[in-house]
Amino acid sequence: MARELWKGNEAIAEAAVRAGLEAYFGYPITPQNEILEWLSHRMPELGRAFVQAEAELGAINMVYGAACTGARVMTSSSSPGISLMMEGISYIAGTEIPVVLVNVMRGGPGLGNIAPSQGDYNQICKGGGHGDYHVIVLAPASIQEAVDMMPLAFDLAEKYLTICCVLIDGSIGQMMEPIELPEMRPAQRKDFPWATNGAKNRPRRILTSIYLDPPEEEKTNLRLLKRWEAIQANEIRSKEYFLDDAEIVVIGFGTAGRVALSAVRAARAKGLKVGLFRPVSLSPYPYARVAELAGKAKAFLVVEMNAGQMLDDVRLAVNGRIPIEFYGRLGGVVPFPDEILDEIQRISTADLQLDGNPVADWMKRMEAMVR
Amino acid sequence: MQTEIILSGFGGQGIMFAGQVLSYAAMDIGKQVTWIPSYGPEMRGGTANCTVVIADEEIGSPLVKNPSAAVVMNLPSLDKYEPMIQPGGVLVINTSMVDRSAMRSDITVVPVACNDIAEEIGTPKLANMVAVGALLGGLEALTASDIEAALNAHMPGRHKHLLPKNLEALNKGIENARKNMIKAK
């Protein structure tokens, strides 16, 4: 199939349609509006459901209800809108049903701005809603990767009866790249053994997140945890660049990862032994591979468009064995490759300590820079 | 080999579309390409810009601080991007809207009166295509025939009748660039 030039948000929406999306519920917010706009004409055209809800709270609960029938459903939003959805997200997790969520992150906290950010890593990877649950979080760095991820997101959600979130930032949503779309599939609604799809001639089924008897809720929590174990064992994804002889390994996801790729190439051109590790599944996190790389590299540089949220996961994997440095830009600022190249060059000659505090050290350098 | 182009002007000058034309052409000749717009309040009126990166391999950063080329359609854009261009790069200045010359001599400067030329051919909206034509003389990554083929292939059916005027604007831009180009020292 010939390549076509698509805007990120529209490509994600069309990829979801082609993956068999049967119903979409959402509410507009920049910079993810084009997902909603695209689906508002595309879904009715195909005889599928599109509802612009009265607000995010309505949208996530419509998704909740539709998912109970076994239909392929999704919603999308941007940071403040995802915060509004958190109650429903926890209910969906507690009800053990498949839902796909797209978060096109923007600058925060609060109303913030509409510029690209990665400030919602902790929110989606470490909980967000109340209770003990995990979400599968996938972070593409290009539009093709995002497009390829949409069918996967639905498959994973249905396989593990969980929420699967595709986490991008405003720049991936707004930019255009050549892509190949997946083949068109009809709307998918499997006859799941749990689906509340009409009880004629069979016993009724109940889907709920209420377990008033604590031992029953404990069993439910253990069931969620059992599934999470399987997800951790089977669904780790990452991409690697120039790692074979790398002494410094840069680690970044999504847009920060691809900006770092430019910096790593520039550093290679200067003869520095640098590579890039780009986690694609942020939850489950590729701890084992990061730990393995820590056994070979001299130092890590973690690059994020936040204040070091994924850094904590890297530190967990490294467990103090090699020095870790951090570089972040905040509040909707996207780093340029030369900023990361400067960091790589600094690290290549610095006398790094194992007991350093990467965030405190970075803040000192930042304060001098943004003054 | 990577080429980075920033196109900048007032909202409504067709800057975003000009960048997309370059992107379609790059895609059709088998290159990797990214197009990224400024998508803030400027979409509703102020200055707007987009960045196009064309490369042979997987593209890293879609945003660049120091582009190899810039097309500036108004004075604020010239002030902002002239200092950023890589030495040896290209600067296309729309002299219809800019009343000063370039200050740098280490870049190739292409002054072209895009709006006036577009008026002359009877379609004032095509100042953007004149600018694309003006850029091509200084750009190794794309040729005029690549742009023509892309316009032909990707212009929606309802706009196809505008194709001859687009090509005329493109060629006027190329002609004027040849006449006016000041090569980098």
Coordinates of C-alpha atoms in Angstrom, one line a residue:
Chain A
M1 CA 0.0 0.0 0.0
A2 CA 1.2 3.5 -0.8
R3 CA 2.3 5.8 2.0
E4 CA 0.0 8.6 2.8
L5 CA 0.7 11.8 4.8
W6 CA -1.5 11.9 7.9
K7 CA -1.8 14.1 10.9
G8 CA -1.1 12.1 14.1
N9 CA -4.5 12.6 15.8
E10 CA -6.5 11.7 12.6
A11 CA -4.2 8.7 11.9
I12 CA -4.8 7.4 15.4
A13 CA -8.6 7.8 15.0
E14 CA -8.6 6.1 11.6
A15 CA -6.4 3.3 12.8
A16 CA -8.9 2.7 15.7
V17 CA -11.8 2.6 13.1
R18 CA -9.9 0.0 11.1
A19 CA -9.2 -2.0 14.2
G20 CA -12.9 -2.5 14.5
L21 CA -13.9 0.3 16.9
E22 CA -17.6 0.1 17.3
A23 CA -18.3 3.0 19.6
Y24 CA -16.5 6.2 20.6
F25 CA -17.5 8.6 23.4
G26 CA -15.5 11.8 24.1
Y27 CA -15.4 15.5 24.7
P28 CA -13.3 18.1 22.9
I29 CA -10.0 19.4 24.2
T30 CA -6.9 20.7 22.5
P31 CA -4.5 19.2 21.4
Q32 CA -6.5 16.0 20.7
N33 CA -9.6 17.5 19.0
E34 CA -8.8 16.0 15.6
I35 CA -9.4 12.5 17.0
L36 CA -13.0 13.5 17.9
E37 CA -13.5 15.5 14.7
W38 CA -12.4 12.6 12.5
L39 CA -14.6 10.1 14.3
S40 CA -17.6 12.4 14.3
H41 CA -17.9 11.9 10.5
R42 CA -16.2 8.6 10.1
M43 CA -18.2 6.6 12.6
P44 CA -21.7 7.5 11.4
E45 CA -20.5 7.0 7.8
L46 CA -19.8 3.4 8.8
G47 CA -23.0 3.0 10.8
R48 CA -21.0 2.9 14.1
A49 CA -21.6 5.0 17.2
F50 CA -20.1 8.4 17.9
V51 CA -21.3 10.4 20.9
Q52 CA -19.9 13.8 22.0
A53 CA -20.8 13.6 25.6
E54 CA -21.8 16.6 27.8
A55 CA -18.4 16.4 29.5
E56 CA -15.5 13.9 30.2
L57 CA -17.4 12.4 33.1
G58 CA -20.2 11.5 30.9
A59 CA -17.9 10.2 28.1
I60 CA -15.9 7.8 30.4
N61 CA -19.1 6.4 31.9
M62 CA -20.7 5.9 28.4
V63 CA -17.4 4.0 27.5
Y64 CA -17.9 2.0 30.7
G65 CA -21.4 0.9 29.8
A66 CA -20.6 0.2 26.2
A67 CA -17.6 -1.9 27.1
C68 CA -19.8 -4.1 29.3
T69 CA -21.6 -5.3 26.1
G70 CA -18.3 -6.6 24.7
A71 CA -18.1 -3.9 22.0
R72 CA -14.7 -2.4 21.0
V73 CA -14.9 1.1 22.6
M74 CA -12.5 3.9 23.2
T75 CA -12.3 7.5 24.4
S76 CA -9.6 10.1 24.0
S77 CA -8.7 13.3 25.8
S78 CA -5.8 15.5 26.9
S79 CA -4.4 15.8 30.4
P80 CA -7.1 17.8 32.3
G81 CA -9.8 15.8 30.6
I82 CA -8.1 12.5 31.6
S83 CA -8.0 13.8 35.2
L84 CA -11.8 14.3 35.0
M85 CA -12.2 10.7 33.8
M86 CA -10.2 9.1 36.7
E87 CA -13.2 7.9 38.7
G88 CA -14.6 6.1 35.7
I89 CA -11.2 4.7 34.9
S90 CA -11.0 3.1 38.4
Y91 CA -14.5 1.7 38.0
I92 CA -13.6 0.2 34.6
A93 CA -10.5 -1.4 36.1
G94 CA -12.5 -2.7 39.0
T95 CA -15.1 -4.2 36.7
E96 CA -12.4 -6.0 34.6
I97 CA -13.6 -5.0 31.2
P98 CA -11.5 -3.9 28.1
V99 CA -11.3 -0.2 27.2
V100 CA -8.8 1.8 25.1
L101 CA -7.9 5.2 26.1
V102 CA -5.8 7.8 24.2
N103 CA -4.1 10.7 26.2
V104 CA -2.6 13.4 24.0
M105 CA -0.7 15.1 26.9
R106 CA -0.3 18.9 27.2
G107 CA 1.5 21.2 29.6
G108 CA 0.3 21.2 33.2
P109 CA -0.5 21.0 36.1
G110 CA -3.9 22.6 36.2
L111 CA -5.3 24.1 33.0
G112 CA -1.7 24.6 31.9
N113 CA -1.4 25.1 28.2
I114 CA -1.8 23.2 24.9
A115 CA 1.9 22.5 24.2
P116 CA 3.4 19.0 24.2
S117 CA 4.3 17.5 27.6
Q118 CA 5.0 14.2 29.3
G119 CA 3.7 15.3 32.7
D120 CA 1.1 12.5 33.0
Y121 CA 3.5 9.6 33.2
N122 CA 3.0 9.0 36.9
Q123 CA -0.8 9.6 36.7
I124 CA -1.5 6.9 34.2
C125 CA 1.4 4.4 34.9
K126 CA 1.2 4.6 38.7
G127 CA -2.6 4.7 39.3
G128 CA -4.5 7.9 38.9
G129 CA -7.8 6.5 40.0
H130 CA -8.2 5.0 43.5
G131 CA -7.6 1.4 44.4
D132 CA -5.1 -1.3 43.4
Y133 CA -5.0 -1.6 39.7
H134 CA -2.7 -1.3 36.7
V135 CA -3.2 0.1 33.2
I136 CA -1.2 -1.1 30.2
V137 CA 0.5 2.1 28.8
L138 CA 2.0 2.2 25.4
A139 CA 4.1 5.2 24.2
P140 CA 4.7 5.6 20.5
A141 CA 7.3 8.1 19.2
S142 CA 6.0 8.4 15.6
I143 CA 2.7 8.4 13.8
Q144 CA 3.3 5.0 12.2
E145 CA 4.1 3.5 15.6
A146 CA 0.9 5.0 17.0
V147 CA -1.1 3.6 14.1
D148 CA 0.4 0.1 14.5
M149 CA -0.4 0.3 18.2
M150 CA -4.1 0.9 17.9
P151 CA -5.1 -2.7 16.9
L152 CA -2.6 -3.9 19.5
A153 CA -4.2 -1.8 22.2
F154 CA -7.6 -3.3 21.6
D155 CA -6.2 -6.8 21.5
L156 CA -4.3 -6.3 24.8
A157 CA -7.3 -4.7 26.5
E158 CA -9.5 -7.7 25.5
K159 CA -6.9 -10.3 26.2
Y160 CA -6.2 -9.1 29.8
L161 CA -9.6 -7.5 30.5
T162 CA -7.9 -4.2 31.3
I163 CA -7.6 -0.6 30.2
C164 CA -4.9 0.0 27.6
C165 CA -3.7 3.6 27.2
V166 CA -1.9 5.0 24.2
L167 CA 0.1 7.9 25.7
I168 CA 1.3 10.6 23.3
D169 CA 1.9 14.3 23.6
G170 CA 0.6 17.2 21.6
S171 CA 3.4 17.2 19.1
I172 CA 2.7 13.6 17.9
G173 CA -1.0 14.5 17.7
Q174 CA -0.4 17.6 15.6
M175 CA 2.4 16.6 13.3
M176 CA 2.2 14.9 9.9
E177 CA 4.2 11.9 8.7
P178 CA 3.9 9.4 5.9
I179 CA 2.1 6.2 7.1
E180 CA 0.6 3.0 6.0
L181 CA -2.8 2.3 7.6
P182 CA -3.9 -1.2 8.7
E183 CA -6.5 -3.0 6.7
M184 CA -10.1 -2.2 7.4
R185 CA -12.0 -4.6 9.8
P186 CA -15.7 -4.5 10.5
A187 CA -16.8 -3.4 14.0
Q188 CA -15.6 -6.0 16.5
R189 CA -18.0 -7.3 19.2
K190 CA -16.9 -10.7 20.4
D191 CA -19.4 -12.9 22.4
F192 CA -17.3 -12.7 25.6
P193 CA -18.5 -15.1 28.4
W194 CA -18.8 -12.0 30.7
A195 CA -20.5 -9.6 28.3
T196 CA -23.9 -8.2 29.4
N197 CA -25.4 -8.4 25.9
G198 CA -28.9 -9.6 26.6
A199 CA -29.8 -12.6 28.9
K200 CA -32.5 -14.2 26.7
N201 CA -32.3 -18.0 27.2
R202 CA -29.3 -17.8 29.5
P203 CA -28.7 -16.9 33.2
R204 CA -28.1 -13.2 33.7
R205 CA -24.6 -11.8 34.2
I206 CA -23.6 -9.1 36.5
L207 CA -20.7 -6.7 35.8
T208 CA -19.8 -4.4 38.7
S209 CA -17.0 -2.9 40.7
I210 CA -18.9 -3.2 44.0
Y211 CA -17.8 -6.0 46.4
L212 CA -19.3 -5.1 49.7
D213 CA -17.9 -8.2 51.3
P214 CA -14.1 -7.4 51.8
P215 CA -12.9 -11.0 51.3
E216 CA -14.6 -11.0 47.9
E217 CA -13.0 -7.7 47.1
E218 CA -9.7 -9.2 48.2
K219 CA -10.2 -12.0 45.7
T220 CA -11.0 -9.5 43.0
N221 CA -7.8 -7.6 43.7
L222 CA -5.8 -10.9 43.6
R223 CA -7.4 -11.7 40.2
L224 CA -6.3 -8.3 38.9
L225 CA -2.8 -8.9 40.2
K226 CA -2.6 -12.3 38.6
R227 CA -3.4 -10.8 35.2
W228 CA -0.9 -8.0 35.8
E229 CA 1.8 -10.7 36.4
A230 CA 1.0 -12.2 33.1
I231 CA 1.1 -8.8 31.4
Q232 CA 4.5 -8.1 33.0
A233 CA 5.8 -11.5 31.7
N234 CA 4.5 -11.1 28.2
E235 CA 3.9 -7.5 27.1
I236 CA 7.2 -5.6 27.6
R237 CA 8.1 -3.5 24.5
S238 CA 11.0 -1.2 23.7
K239 CA 13.3 0.0 20.9
E240 CA 17.0 0.2 20.9
Y241 CA 19.5 2.3 18.9
F242 CA 23.3 2.1 18.8
L243 CA 23.5 0.1 22.0
D244 CA 26.1 -2.5 21.0
D245 CA 29.1 -0.6 22.2
A246 CA 27.4 2.2 24.1
E247 CA 29.1 3.5 27.2
I248 CA 26.5 6.2 27.8
V249 CA 22.9 5.1 27.4
V250 CA 20.2 7.7 26.9
I251 CA 16.8 6.6 28.0
G252 CA 13.6 8.5 26.9
F253 CA 10.1 7.6 25.7
G254 CA 7.9 9.1 23.1
T255 CA 8.8 12.5 21.7
A256 CA 11.7 12.9 24.3
G257 CA 13.0 9.6 22.9
R258 CA 13.0 10.7 19.3
V259 CA 14.5 14.1 20.1
A260 CA 17.2 12.2 22.0
L261 CA 17.8 10.0 18.8
S262 CA 18.9 13.2 17.0
A263 CA 21.3 14.0 19.8
V264 CA 22.7 10.4 20.0
R265 CA 23.4 10.5 16.2
A266 CA 25.2 13.9 16.6
A267 CA 27.2 12.5 19.5
R268 CA 28.1 9.4 17.5
A269 CA 29.3 11.7 14.7
K270 CA 31.7 13.2 17.3
G271 CA 33.0 9.8 18.1
L272 CA 31.2 9.3 21.4
K273 CA 30.0 5.8 22.3
V274 CA 26.4 6.6 23.0
G275 CA 23.2 4.7 22.4
L276 CA 19.4 5.2 23.0
F277 CA 17.0 2.9 24.8
R278 CA 13.3 3.9 24.2
P279 CA 10.8 2.2 26.3
V280 CA 7.5 1.6 24.4
S281 CA 5.5 -0.1 27.1
L282 CA 5.8 2.3 30.0
S283 CA 3.6 0.1 32.1
P284 CA 4.7 -2.7 32.4
Y285 CA 8.1 -1.0 32.4
P286 CA 11.1 -2.8 30.8
Y287 CA 13.0 -3.1 34.2
A288 CA 14.9 -6.2 33.2
R289 CA 16.4 -4.8 30.1
V290 CA 17.3 -1.5 31.8
A291 CA 19.0 -3.5 34.5
E292 CA 20.9 -5.5 31.9
L293 CA 22.1 -2.3 30.2
A294 CA 23.2 -1.0 33.5
G295 CA 25.6 -4.0 33.7
K296 CA 27.3 -2.8 30.5
A297 CA 27.1 1.0 30.4
K298 CA 29.2 3.5 32.4
A299 CA 26.3 5.9 32.9
F300 CA 22.7 6.6 32.0
L301 CA 21.1 9.9 30.9
V302 CA 17.3 10.0 31.4
V303 CA 15.6 12.6 29.2
E304 CA 11.9 13.5 29.7
M305 CA 9.4 16.3 29.1
N306 CA 8.6 16.3 32.8
A307 CA 10.5 16.6 36.1
G308 CA 11.8 13.0 36.2
Q309 CA 8.8 10.8 36.5
M310 CA 10.2 7.8 34.5
L311 CA 13.6 8.5 36.1
D312 CA 12.2 6.7 39.3
D313 CA 11.6 3.5 37.3
V314 CA 15.1 3.7 35.8
R315 CA 16.6 4.1 39.3
L316 CA 14.6 1.1 40.5
A317 CA 16.0 -1.0 37.7
V318 CA 19.6 0.3 38.1
N319 CA 19.5 -0.1 41.9
G320 CA 22.6 2.2 42.5
R321 CA 25.0 0.2 40.3
I322 CA 25.9 3.1 37.8
P323 CA 25.5 6.8 37.9
I324 CA 22.2 8.2 36.4
E325 CA 21.9 11.8 35.2
F326 CA 18.7 13.6 34.3
Y327 CA 17.6 16.2 31.7
G328 CA 14.0 17.4 31.6
R329 CA 12.0 20.3 30.1
L330 CA 8.8 21.3 31.8
G331 CA 5.4 22.8 31.3
G332 CA 5.1 22.3 27.5
V333 CA 8.7 23.1 26.5
V334 CA 10.1 20.5 24.1
P335 CA 13.9 20.0 24.2
F336 CA 16.0 20.6 21.1
P337 CA 18.6 17.9 20.2
D338 CA 21.5 20.2 21.0
E339 CA 20.5 20.5 24.6
I340 CA 20.7 16.7 25.0
L341 CA 23.9 16.6 23.0
D342 CA 25.4 19.1 25.5
E343 CA 24.4 16.8 28.4
I344 CA 25.9 13.8 26.6
Q345 CA 29.2 15.7 26.2
R346 CA 29.1 16.9 29.8
I347 CA 28.6 13.3 31.0
S348 CA 31.3 11.9 28.8
T349 CA 34.0 13.8 30.7
A350 CA 32.3 14.3 34.1
D351 CA 33.4 12.6 37.3
L352 CA 30.1 11.1 38.1
Q353 CA 29.1 9.8 41.6
L354 CA 27.0 6.8 42.4
D355 CA 25.3 8.6 45.3
G356 CA 24.4 11.7 43.2
N357 CA 20.9 13.2 43.2
P358 CA 20.1 13.5 39.5
V359 CA 17.0 15.7 40.0
A360 CA 18.7 18.2 42.3
D361 CA 21.7 18.4 40.1
W362 CA 19.6 19.0 37.0
M363 CA 17.6 21.7 38.8
K364 CA 20.7 23.6 39.6
R365 CA 21.7 23.6 35.9
M366 CA 18.1 24.4 34.9
E367 CA 17.9 27.4 37.2
A368 CA 21.0 28.9 35.6
M369 CA 19.5 28.3 32.1
V370 CA 15.9 29.6 32.4
R371 CA 16.7 32.6 34.6
Chain B
M1 CA 21.5 13.7 4.7
Q2 CA 18.8 15.8 6.4
T3 CA 17.2 19.0 5.3
E4 CA 15.2 21.2 7.7
I5 CA 12.9 24.0 6.5
I6 CA 11.0 26.5 8.7
L7 CA 8.2 28.4 6.9
S8 CA 6.8 31.3 8.8
G9 CA 4.4 34.2 8.3
F10 CA 1.0 35.6 9.2
G11 CA -1.9 33.2 9.7
G12 CA -3.8 33.0 6.4
Q13 CA -0.7 33.3 4.2
G14 CA -0.8 29.7 3.3
I15 CA 2.4 28.8 5.2
M16 CA 1.0 25.5 6.6
F17 CA -0.1 24.4 3.1
A18 CA 3.2 25.3 1.6
G19 CA 5.0 23.1 4.2
Q20 CA 2.6 20.3 3.4
V21 CA 3.3 20.5 -0.3
L22 CA 7.0 20.1 0.4
S23 CA 6.1 17.1 2.7
Y24 CA 4.0 15.4 0.1
A25 CA 6.8 15.8 -2.5
A26 CA 9.4 14.4 -0.1
M27 CA 7.1 11.4 0.7
D28 CA 6.5 10.7 -2.9
I29 CA 10.2 10.5 -3.8
G30 CA 10.6 7.9 -1.0
K31 CA 12.1 10.2 1.7
Q32 CA 11.2 10.2 5.4
V33 CA 9.5 13.5 6.3
T34 CA 7.9 15.2 9.3
W35 CA 5.7 18.3 9.2
I36 CA 4.9 20.0 12.5
P37 CA 2.9 23.2 12.9
S38 CA 2.9 25.8 15.6
Y39 CA -0.6 25.0 16.9
G40 CA -1.2 27.7 19.5
P41 CA -3.3 30.9 19.3
E42 CA -1.5 31.8 16.0
M43 CA -3.9 29.4 14.3
R44 CA -6.5 32.1 15.0
G45 CA -4.6 35.0 13.5
G46 CA -1.0 35.9 14.7
T47 CA 2.2 34.6 13.3
A48 CA 2.2 30.9 12.2
N49 CA 5.1 28.6 11.4
C50 CA 5.7 25.0 10.5
T51 CA 8.9 22.9 10.3
V52 CA 9.5 20.3 7.6
V53 CA 12.3 17.8 8.1
I54 CA 13.3 15.6 5.1
A55 CA 15.7 12.7 5.6
D56 CA 16.8 9.3 4.3
E57 CA 16.6 7.6 7.7
E58 CA 14.2 7.6 10.6
I59 CA 13.7 11.2 11.7
G60 CA 14.6 12.1 15.3
S61 CA 13.5 15.5 16.4
P62 CA 10.7 17.0 14.3
L63 CA 11.6 20.5 15.7
V64 CA 14.9 22.2 14.9
K65 CA 16.7 25.2 16.3
N66 CA 19.0 25.8 13.3
P67 CA 17.2 24.9 10.0
S68 CA 19.1 24.5 6.7
A69 CA 16.4 26.8 5.1
A70 CA 13.8 29.3 6.1
V71 CA 11.0 30.9 4.2
V72 CA 9.9 34.2 5.9
M73 CA 6.7 35.8 4.7
N74 CA 6.7 38.8 7.0
L75 CA 9.1 41.0 9.0
P76 CA 8.6 39.3 12.5
S77 CA 9.5 36.0 10.9
L78 CA 12.6 37.5 9.3
D79 CA 13.7 38.9 12.6
K80 CA 13.2 35.6 14.3
Y81 CA 14.6 33.1 11.9
E82 CA 17.5 34.9 10.0
P83 CA 19.9 34.4 12.9
M84 CA 18.9 30.8 13.3
I85 CA 19.7 29.5 9.8
Q86 CA 22.8 27.2 9.5
P87 CA 25.8 28.8 7.8
G88 CA 25.5 28.0 4.1
G89 CA 21.7 27.7 4.4
V90 CA 19.0 29.4 2.4
L91 CA 16.7 32.3 3.4
V92 CA 13.7 33.1 1.2
I93 CA 12.4 36.6 2.0
N94 CA 8.9 37.7 0.8
T95 CA 9.9 41.3 -0.1
S96 CA 6.2 42.3 -0.6
M97 CA 5.8 42.2 3.2
V98 CA 9.3 42.9 4.4
D99 CA 11.0 46.3 4.1
R100 CA 14.6 45.4 5.0
S101 CA 17.3 43.2 3.5
A102 CA 19.0 40.3 5.1
M103 CA 21.9 41.1 7.3
R104 CA 23.8 37.8 6.9
S105 CA 26.2 37.1 4.1
D106 CA 27.1 33.5 5.1
I107 CA 23.7 32.2 3.8
T108 CA 22.1 32.2 0.4
V109 CA 19.4 34.9 0.3
V110 CA 16.5 34.8 -2.1
P111 CA 14.4 38.0 -2.1
V112 CA 11.2 37.5 -4.0
A113 CA 8.1 39.7 -4.0
C114 CA 5.7 36.8 -3.5
N115 CA 2.5 38.8 -3.0
D116 CA 3.1 41.1 -5.9
I117 CA 3.8 38.2 -8.2
A118 CA 0.7 36.4 -7.0
E119 CA -1.3 39.5 -7.8
E120 CA 0.2 39.7 -11.2
I121 CA -0.9 36.2 -12.1
G122 CA -4.4 37.1 -10.8
T123 CA -4.5 34.8 -7.7
P124 CA -3.3 36.8 -4.6
K125 CA -3.7 33.7 -2.4
L126 CA -0.8 31.9 -4.2
A127 CA 2.0 33.9 -2.6
N128 CA 2.8 30.7 -0.8
M129 CA 3.4 28.8 -4.0
V130 CA 5.6 31.6 -5.3
A131 CA 7.6 31.2 -2.1
V132 CA 7.9 27.4 -2.5
G133 CA 9.2 28.0 -6.1
A134 CA 11.7 30.6 -4.8
L135 CA 13.0 28.1 -2.2
L136 CA 13.6 25.3 -4.7
G137 CA 16.7 26.9 -6.3
G138 CA 18.5 26.7 -3.0
L139 CA 17.3 23.3 -2.0
E140 CA 19.0 20.0 -3.0
A141 CA 16.3 17.7 -1.5
L142 CA 13.5 18.5 -3.9
T143 CA 13.1 19.6 -7.5
A144 CA 10.4 21.5 -9.3
S145 CA 9.1 18.4 -10.9
D146 CA 8.8 16.7 -7.5
I147 CA 6.6 19.6 -6.4
E148 CA 4.5 19.5 -9.6
A149 CA 4.0 15.8 -9.3
A150 CA 2.9 16.2 -5.6
L151 CA 0.5 18.9 -6.4
N152 CA -1.0 16.8 -9.2
A153 CA -1.2 13.7 -7.0
H154 CA -2.6 15.2 -3.8
M155 CA -4.7 18.2 -4.7
P156 CA -8.3 17.3 -3.8
G157 CA -10.6 16.9 -6.8
R158 CA -12.6 20.0 -6.0
H159 CA -9.4 22.1 -6.2
K160 CA -7.9 20.5 -9.3
H161 CA -9.0 23.5 -11.5
L162 CA -6.5 25.6 -9.5
L163 CA -3.6 23.4 -10.5
P164 CA -2.4 25.5 -13.6
K165 CA -2.4 28.7 -11.5
N166 CA -0.4 26.9 -8.7
L167 CA 2.2 25.7 -11.3
E168 CA 2.3 29.2 -12.8
A169 CA 3.0 30.6 -9.3
L170 CA 5.6 27.9 -8.6
N171 CA 7.4 28.7 -11.9
K172 CA 7.3 32.5 -11.3
G173 CA 8.9 31.8 -7.9
I174 CA 11.7 29.8 -9.6
E175 CA 12.3 32.4 -12.3
N176 CA 12.5 35.3 -9.8
A177 CA 14.7 33.3 -7.5
R178 CA 17.2 32.8 -10.3
K179 CA 17.3 36.5 -11.0
N180 CA 17.5 37.7 -7.4
M181 CA 19.5 35.1 -5.6
I182 CA 22.5 36.3 -3.6
K183 CA 24.8 33.3 -3.0
A184 CA 26.4 32.7 0.4
K185 CA 29.9 34.0 0.7

